Amino acid sequence: MVESGNTFSIETFENEYRNLMVLLKDKFYLDLFGECGGMGRCATCLVRVSGIRGKSALKNRNEPATLSKIGCTDNSVRLACQLLITHDLDGAHIEIFPQE
Ligand code: FES
């Protein structure tokens, strides 16, 4: 996990948090992160990810449309609110986009 240029290792367990956005807000006190509350519409919970496995590697629900709306074509960029806390994230590298 990378936040403000610093690297952290976070341990959690399946379903401890509703999704990755909620986990990141809790761990890093990110004020402007996740403004729509996890609906997948605001794109304020952007993260760059690598090492995600399984079904979590696929974008679904509102994620493709929201990323397309902001002009994002980078496959490694995801909405943290659309990533559930499952074993698919074990060992994943996640970088929080700098907040404006
Ligand atoms: S919290 Fe709004 S898109 Fe993720």
PDB file of N, CA, C and O in Angstrom, residues 51-86:
ATOM      1  N   GLY A  51      -1.383  -6.991  -8.904  1.00  0.00           N
ATOM      2  CA  GLY A  51      -1.365  -8.219  -8.117  1.00  0.00           C
ATOM      3  C   GLY A  51      -2.714  -8.670  -7.603  1.00  0.00           C
ATOM      4  O   GLY A  51      -2.784  -9.538  -6.730  1.00  0.00           O
ATOM      5  N   ILE A  52      -3.790  -8.103  -8.119  1.00  0.00           N
ATOM      6  CA  ILE A  52      -5.120  -8.548  -7.714  1.00  0.00           C
ATOM      7  C   ILE A  52      -5.504  -9.775  -8.533  1.00  0.00           C
ATOM      8  O   ILE A  52      -5.244  -9.831  -9.729  1.00  0.00           O
ATOM      9  N   ARG A  53      -6.118 -10.750  -7.877  1.00  0.00           N
ATOM     10  CA  ARG A  53      -6.452 -12.004  -8.559  1.00  0.00           C
ATOM     11  C   ARG A  53      -7.967 -12.214  -8.605  1.00  0.00           C
ATOM     12  O   ARG A  53      -8.731 -11.471  -8.016  1.00  0.00           O
ATOM     13  N   GLY A  54      -8.318 -13.285  -9.301  1.00  0.00           N
ATOM     14  CA  GLY A  54      -9.701 -13.764  -9.300  1.00  0.00           C
ATOM     15  C   GLY A  54     -10.696 -12.775  -9.881  1.00  0.00           C
ATOM     16  O   GLY A  54     -10.357 -11.933 -10.710  1.00  0.00           O
ATOM     17  N   LYS A  55     -11.935 -12.873  -9.394  1.00  0.00           N
ATOM     18  CA  LYS A  55     -13.012 -12.039  -9.912  1.00  0.00           C
ATOM     19  C   LYS A  55     -12.759 -10.554  -9.666  1.00  0.00           C
ATOM     20  O   LYS A  55     -13.257  -9.709 -10.396  1.00  0.00           O
ATOM     21  N   SER A  56     -11.975 -10.247  -8.639  1.00  0.00           N
ATOM     22  CA  SER A  56     -11.690  -8.840  -8.317  1.00  0.00           C
ATOM     23  C   SER A  56     -10.880  -8.153  -9.406  1.00  0.00           C
ATOM     24  O   SER A  56     -10.837  -6.927  -9.465  1.00  0.00           O
ATOM     25  N   ALA A  57     -10.223  -8.925 -10.254  1.00  0.00           N
ATOM     26  CA  ALA A  57      -9.433  -8.331 -11.339  1.00  0.00           C
ATOM     27  C   ALA A  57     -10.340  -7.757 -12.423  1.00  0.00           C
ATOM     28  O   ALA A  57      -9.890  -6.986 -13.266  1.00  0.00           O
ATOM     29  N   LEU A  58     -11.614  -8.115 -12.406  1.00  0.00           N
ATOM     30  CA  LEU A  58     -12.559  -7.647 -13.423  1.00  0.00           C
ATOM     31  C   LEU A  58     -13.336  -6.438 -12.925  1.00  0.00           C
ATOM     32  O   LEU A  58     -13.776  -6.404 -11.787  1.00  0.00           O
ATOM     33  N   LYS A  59     -13.498  -5.469 -13.799  1.00  0.00           N
ATOM     34  CA  LYS A  59     -14.293  -4.290 -13.451  1.00  0.00           C
ATOM     35  C   LYS A  59     -15.749  -4.592 -13.778  1.00  0.00           C
ATOM     36  O   LYS A  59     -16.058  -5.055 -14.863  1.00  0.00           O
ATOM     37  N   ASN A  60     -16.618  -4.311 -12.835  1.00  0.00           N
ATOM     38  CA  ASN A  60     -18.037  -4.499 -13.124  1.00  0.00           C
ATOM     39  C   ASN A  60     -18.860  -3.449 -12.390  1.00  0.00           C
ATOM     40  O   ASN A  60     -18.323  -2.484 -11.910  1.00  0.00           O
ATOM     41  N   ARG A  61     -20.140  -3.636 -12.336  1.00  0.00           N
ATOM     42  CA  ARG A  61     -21.089  -2.652 -11.792  1.00  0.00           C
ATOM     43  C   ARG A  61     -20.826  -1.288 -12.449  1.00  0.00           C
ATOM     44  O   ARG A  61     -20.712  -1.209 -13.653  1.00  0.00           O
ATOM     45  N   ASN A  62     -20.728  -0.207 -11.671  1.00  0.00           N
ATOM     46  CA  ASN A  62     -20.569   1.145 -12.235  1.00  0.00           C
ATOM     47  C   ASN A  62     -19.136   1.475 -12.616  1.00  0.00           C
ATOM     48  O   ASN A  62     -18.885   2.524 -13.215  1.00  0.00           O
ATOM     49  N   GLU A  63     -18.189   0.626 -12.274  1.00  0.00           N
ATOM     50  CA  GLU A  63     -16.787   0.984 -12.410  1.00  0.00           C
ATOM     51  C   GLU A  63     -16.350   1.331 -13.845  1.00  0.00           C
ATOM     52  O   GLU A  63     -15.743   2.388 -14.055  1.00  0.00           O
ATOM     53  N   PRO A  64     -16.619   0.492 -14.841  1.00  0.00           N
ATOM     54  CA  PRO A  64     -16.155   0.844 -16.199  1.00  0.00           C
ATOM     55  C   PRO A  64     -16.740   2.167 -16.685  1.00  0.00           C
ATOM     56  O   PRO A  64     -16.022   2.985 -17.268  1.00  0.00           O
ATOM     57  N   ALA A  65     -18.005   2.411 -16.434  1.00  0.00           N
ATOM     58  CA  ALA A  65     -18.647   3.647 -16.907  1.00  0.00           C
ATOM     59  C   ALA A  65     -18.065   4.867 -16.211  1.00  0.00           C
ATOM     60  O   ALA A  65     -17.808   5.896 -16.840  1.00  0.00           O
ATOM     61  N   THR A  66     -17.834   4.774 -14.911  1.00  0.00           N
ATOM     62  CA  THR A  66     -17.300   5.914 -14.158  1.00  0.00           C
ATOM     63  C   THR A  66     -15.869   6.209 -14.583  1.00  0.00           C
ATOM     64  O   THR A  66     -15.505   7.380 -14.778  1.00  0.00           O
ATOM     65  N   LEU A  67     -15.045   5.193 -14.756  1.00  0.00           N
ATOM     66  CA  LEU A  67     -13.666   5.419 -15.183  1.00  0.00           C
ATOM     67  C   LEU A  67     -13.628   5.994 -16.601  1.00  0.00           C
ATOM     68  O   LEU A  67     -12.826   6.868 -16.906  1.00  0.00           O
ATOM     69  N   SER A  68     -14.508   5.514 -17.452  1.00  0.00           N
ATOM     70  CA  SER A  68     -14.585   6.023 -18.811  1.00  0.00           C
ATOM     71  C   SER A  68     -15.002   7.499 -18.816  1.00  0.00           C
ATOM     72  O   SER A  68     -14.478   8.310 -19.578  1.00  0.00           O
ATOM     73  N   LYS A  69     -15.935   7.843 -17.944  1.00  0.00           N
ATOM     74  CA  LYS A  69     -16.443   9.218 -17.859  1.00  0.00           C
ATOM     75  C   LYS A  69     -15.332  10.210 -17.510  1.00  0.00           C
ATOM     76  O   LYS A  69     -15.349  11.353 -17.944  1.00  0.00           O
ATOM     77  N   ILE A  70     -14.336   9.776 -16.720  1.00  0.00           N
ATOM     78  CA  ILE A  70     -13.238  10.696 -16.366  1.00  0.00           C
ATOM     79  C   ILE A  70     -12.064  10.549 -17.333  1.00  0.00           C
ATOM     80  O   ILE A  70     -10.996  11.112 -17.118  1.00  0.00           O
ATOM     81  N   GLY A  71     -12.257   9.749 -18.382  1.00  0.00           N
ATOM     82  CA  GLY A  71     -11.231   9.607 -19.410  1.00  0.00           C
ATOM     83  C   GLY A  71     -10.097   8.669 -19.033  1.00  0.00           C
ATOM     84  O   GLY A  71      -9.024   8.724 -19.624  1.00  0.00           O
ATOM     85  N   CYS A  72     -10.328   7.823 -18.072  1.00  0.00           N
ATOM     86  CA  CYS A  72      -9.282   6.900 -17.616  1.00  0.00           C
ATOM     87  C   CYS A  72      -9.283   5.628 -18.468  1.00  0.00           C
ATOM     88  O   CYS A  72     -10.291   4.927 -18.542  1.00  0.00           O
ATOM     89  N   THR A  73      -8.161   5.365 -19.108  1.00  0.00           N
ATOM     90  CA  THR A  73      -8.047   4.154 -19.922  1.00  0.00           C
ATOM     91  C   THR A  73      -6.976   3.211 -19.367  1.00  0.00           C
ATOM     92  O   THR A  73      -6.705   2.172 -19.959  1.00  0.00           O
ATOM     93  N   ASP A  74      -6.363   3.579 -18.247  1.00  0.00           N
ATOM     94  CA  ASP A  74      -5.307   2.785 -17.620  1.00  0.00           C
ATOM     95  C   ASP A  74      -5.957   1.607 -16.876  1.00  0.00           C
ATOM     96  O   ASP A  74      -6.705   1.819 -15.921  1.00  0.00           O
ATOM     97  N   ASN A  75      -5.675   0.398 -17.311  1.00  0.00           N
ATOM     98  CA  ASN A  75      -6.294  -0.781 -16.712  1.00  0.00           C
ATOM     99  C   ASN A  75      -5.908  -1.006 -15.254  1.00  0.00           C
ATOM    100  O   ASN A  75      -6.612  -1.701 -14.536  1.00  0.00           O
ATOM    101  N   SER A  76      -4.801  -0.417 -14.815  1.00  0.00           N
ATOM    102  CA  SER A  76      -4.386  -0.626 -13.427  1.00  0.00           C
ATOM    103  C   SER A  76      -5.109   0.319 -12.462  1.00  0.00           C
ATOM    104  O   SER A  76      -4.992   0.180 -11.252  1.00  0.00           O
ATOM    105  N   VAL A  77      -5.846   1.278 -12.997  1.00  0.00           N
ATOM    106  CA  VAL A  77      -6.577   2.219 -12.137  1.00  0.00           C
ATOM    107  C   VAL A  77      -7.950   1.644 -11.816  1.00  0.00           C
ATOM    108  O   VAL A  77      -8.670   1.191 -12.713  1.00  0.00           O
ATOM    109  N   ARG A  78      -8.285   1.660 -10.545  1.00  0.00           N
ATOM    110  CA  ARG A  78      -9.558   1.094 -10.097  1.00  0.00           C
ATOM    111  C   ARG A  78     -10.248   2.052  -9.127  1.00  0.00           C
ATOM    112  O   ARG A  78      -9.626   2.950  -8.571  1.00  0.00           O
ATOM    113  N   LEU A  79     -11.538   1.815  -8.944  1.00  0.00           N
ATOM    114  CA  LEU A  79     -12.292   2.498  -7.897  1.00  0.00           C
ATOM    115  C   LEU A  79     -12.195   1.617  -6.653  1.00  0.00           C
ATOM    116  O   LEU A  79     -12.648   0.471  -6.664  1.00  0.00           O
ATOM    117  N   ALA A  80     -11.606   2.147  -5.591  1.00  0.00           N
ATOM    118  CA  ALA A  80     -11.417   1.344  -4.380  1.00  0.00           C
ATOM    119  C   ALA A  80     -12.751   0.845  -3.814  1.00  0.00           C
ATOM    120  O   ALA A  80     -12.819  -0.235  -3.240  1.00  0.00           O
ATOM    121  N   CYS A  81     -13.814   1.606  -4.029  1.00  0.00           N
ATOM    122  CA  CYS A  81     -15.110   1.205  -3.473  1.00  0.00           C
ATOM    123  C   CYS A  81     -15.696  -0.017  -4.176  1.00  0.00           C
ATOM    124  O   CYS A  81     -16.613  -0.646  -3.651  1.00  0.00           O
ATOM    125  N   GLN A  82     -15.174  -0.342  -5.335  1.00  0.00           N
ATOM    126  CA  GLN A  82     -15.699  -1.487  -6.070  1.00  0.00           C
ATOM    127  C   GLN A  82     -14.876  -2.755  -5.816  1.00  0.00           C
ATOM    128  O   GLN A  82     -15.147  -3.806  -6.387  1.00  0.00           O
ATOM    129  N   LEU A  83     -13.853  -2.637  -4.977  1.00  0.00           N
ATOM    130  CA  LEU A  83     -13.027  -3.799  -4.637  1.00  0.00           C
ATOM    131  C   LEU A  83     -13.391  -4.286  -3.247  1.00  0.00           C
ATOM    132  O   LEU A  83     -13.194  -3.578  -2.247  1.00  0.00           O
ATOM    133  N   LEU A  84     -13.914  -5.473  -3.192  1.00  0.00           N
ATOM    134  CA  LEU A  84     -14.301  -6.051  -1.901  1.00  0.00           C
ATOM    135  C   LEU A  84     -13.070  -6.624  -1.210  1.00  0.00           C
ATOM    136  O   LEU A  84     -12.087  -6.987  -1.854  1.00  0.00           O
ATOM    137  N   ILE A  85     -13.122  -6.686   0.100  1.00  0.00           N
ATOM    138  CA  ILE A  85     -11.998  -7.223   0.871  1.00  0.00           C
ATOM    139  C   ILE A  85     -12.117  -8.747   0.883  1.00  0.00           C
ATOM    140  O   ILE A  85     -12.851  -9.325   1.689  1.00  0.00           O
ATOM    141  N   THR A  86     -11.430  -9.348  -0.054  1.00  0.00           N
ATOM    142  CA  THR A  86     -11.422 -10.805  -0.168  1.00  0.00           C
ATOM    143  C   THR A  86      -9.982 -11.270  -0.336  1.00  0.00           C
ATOM    144  O   THR A  86      -9.059 -10.460  -0.438  1.00  0.00           O
TER     145      THR A  86
END
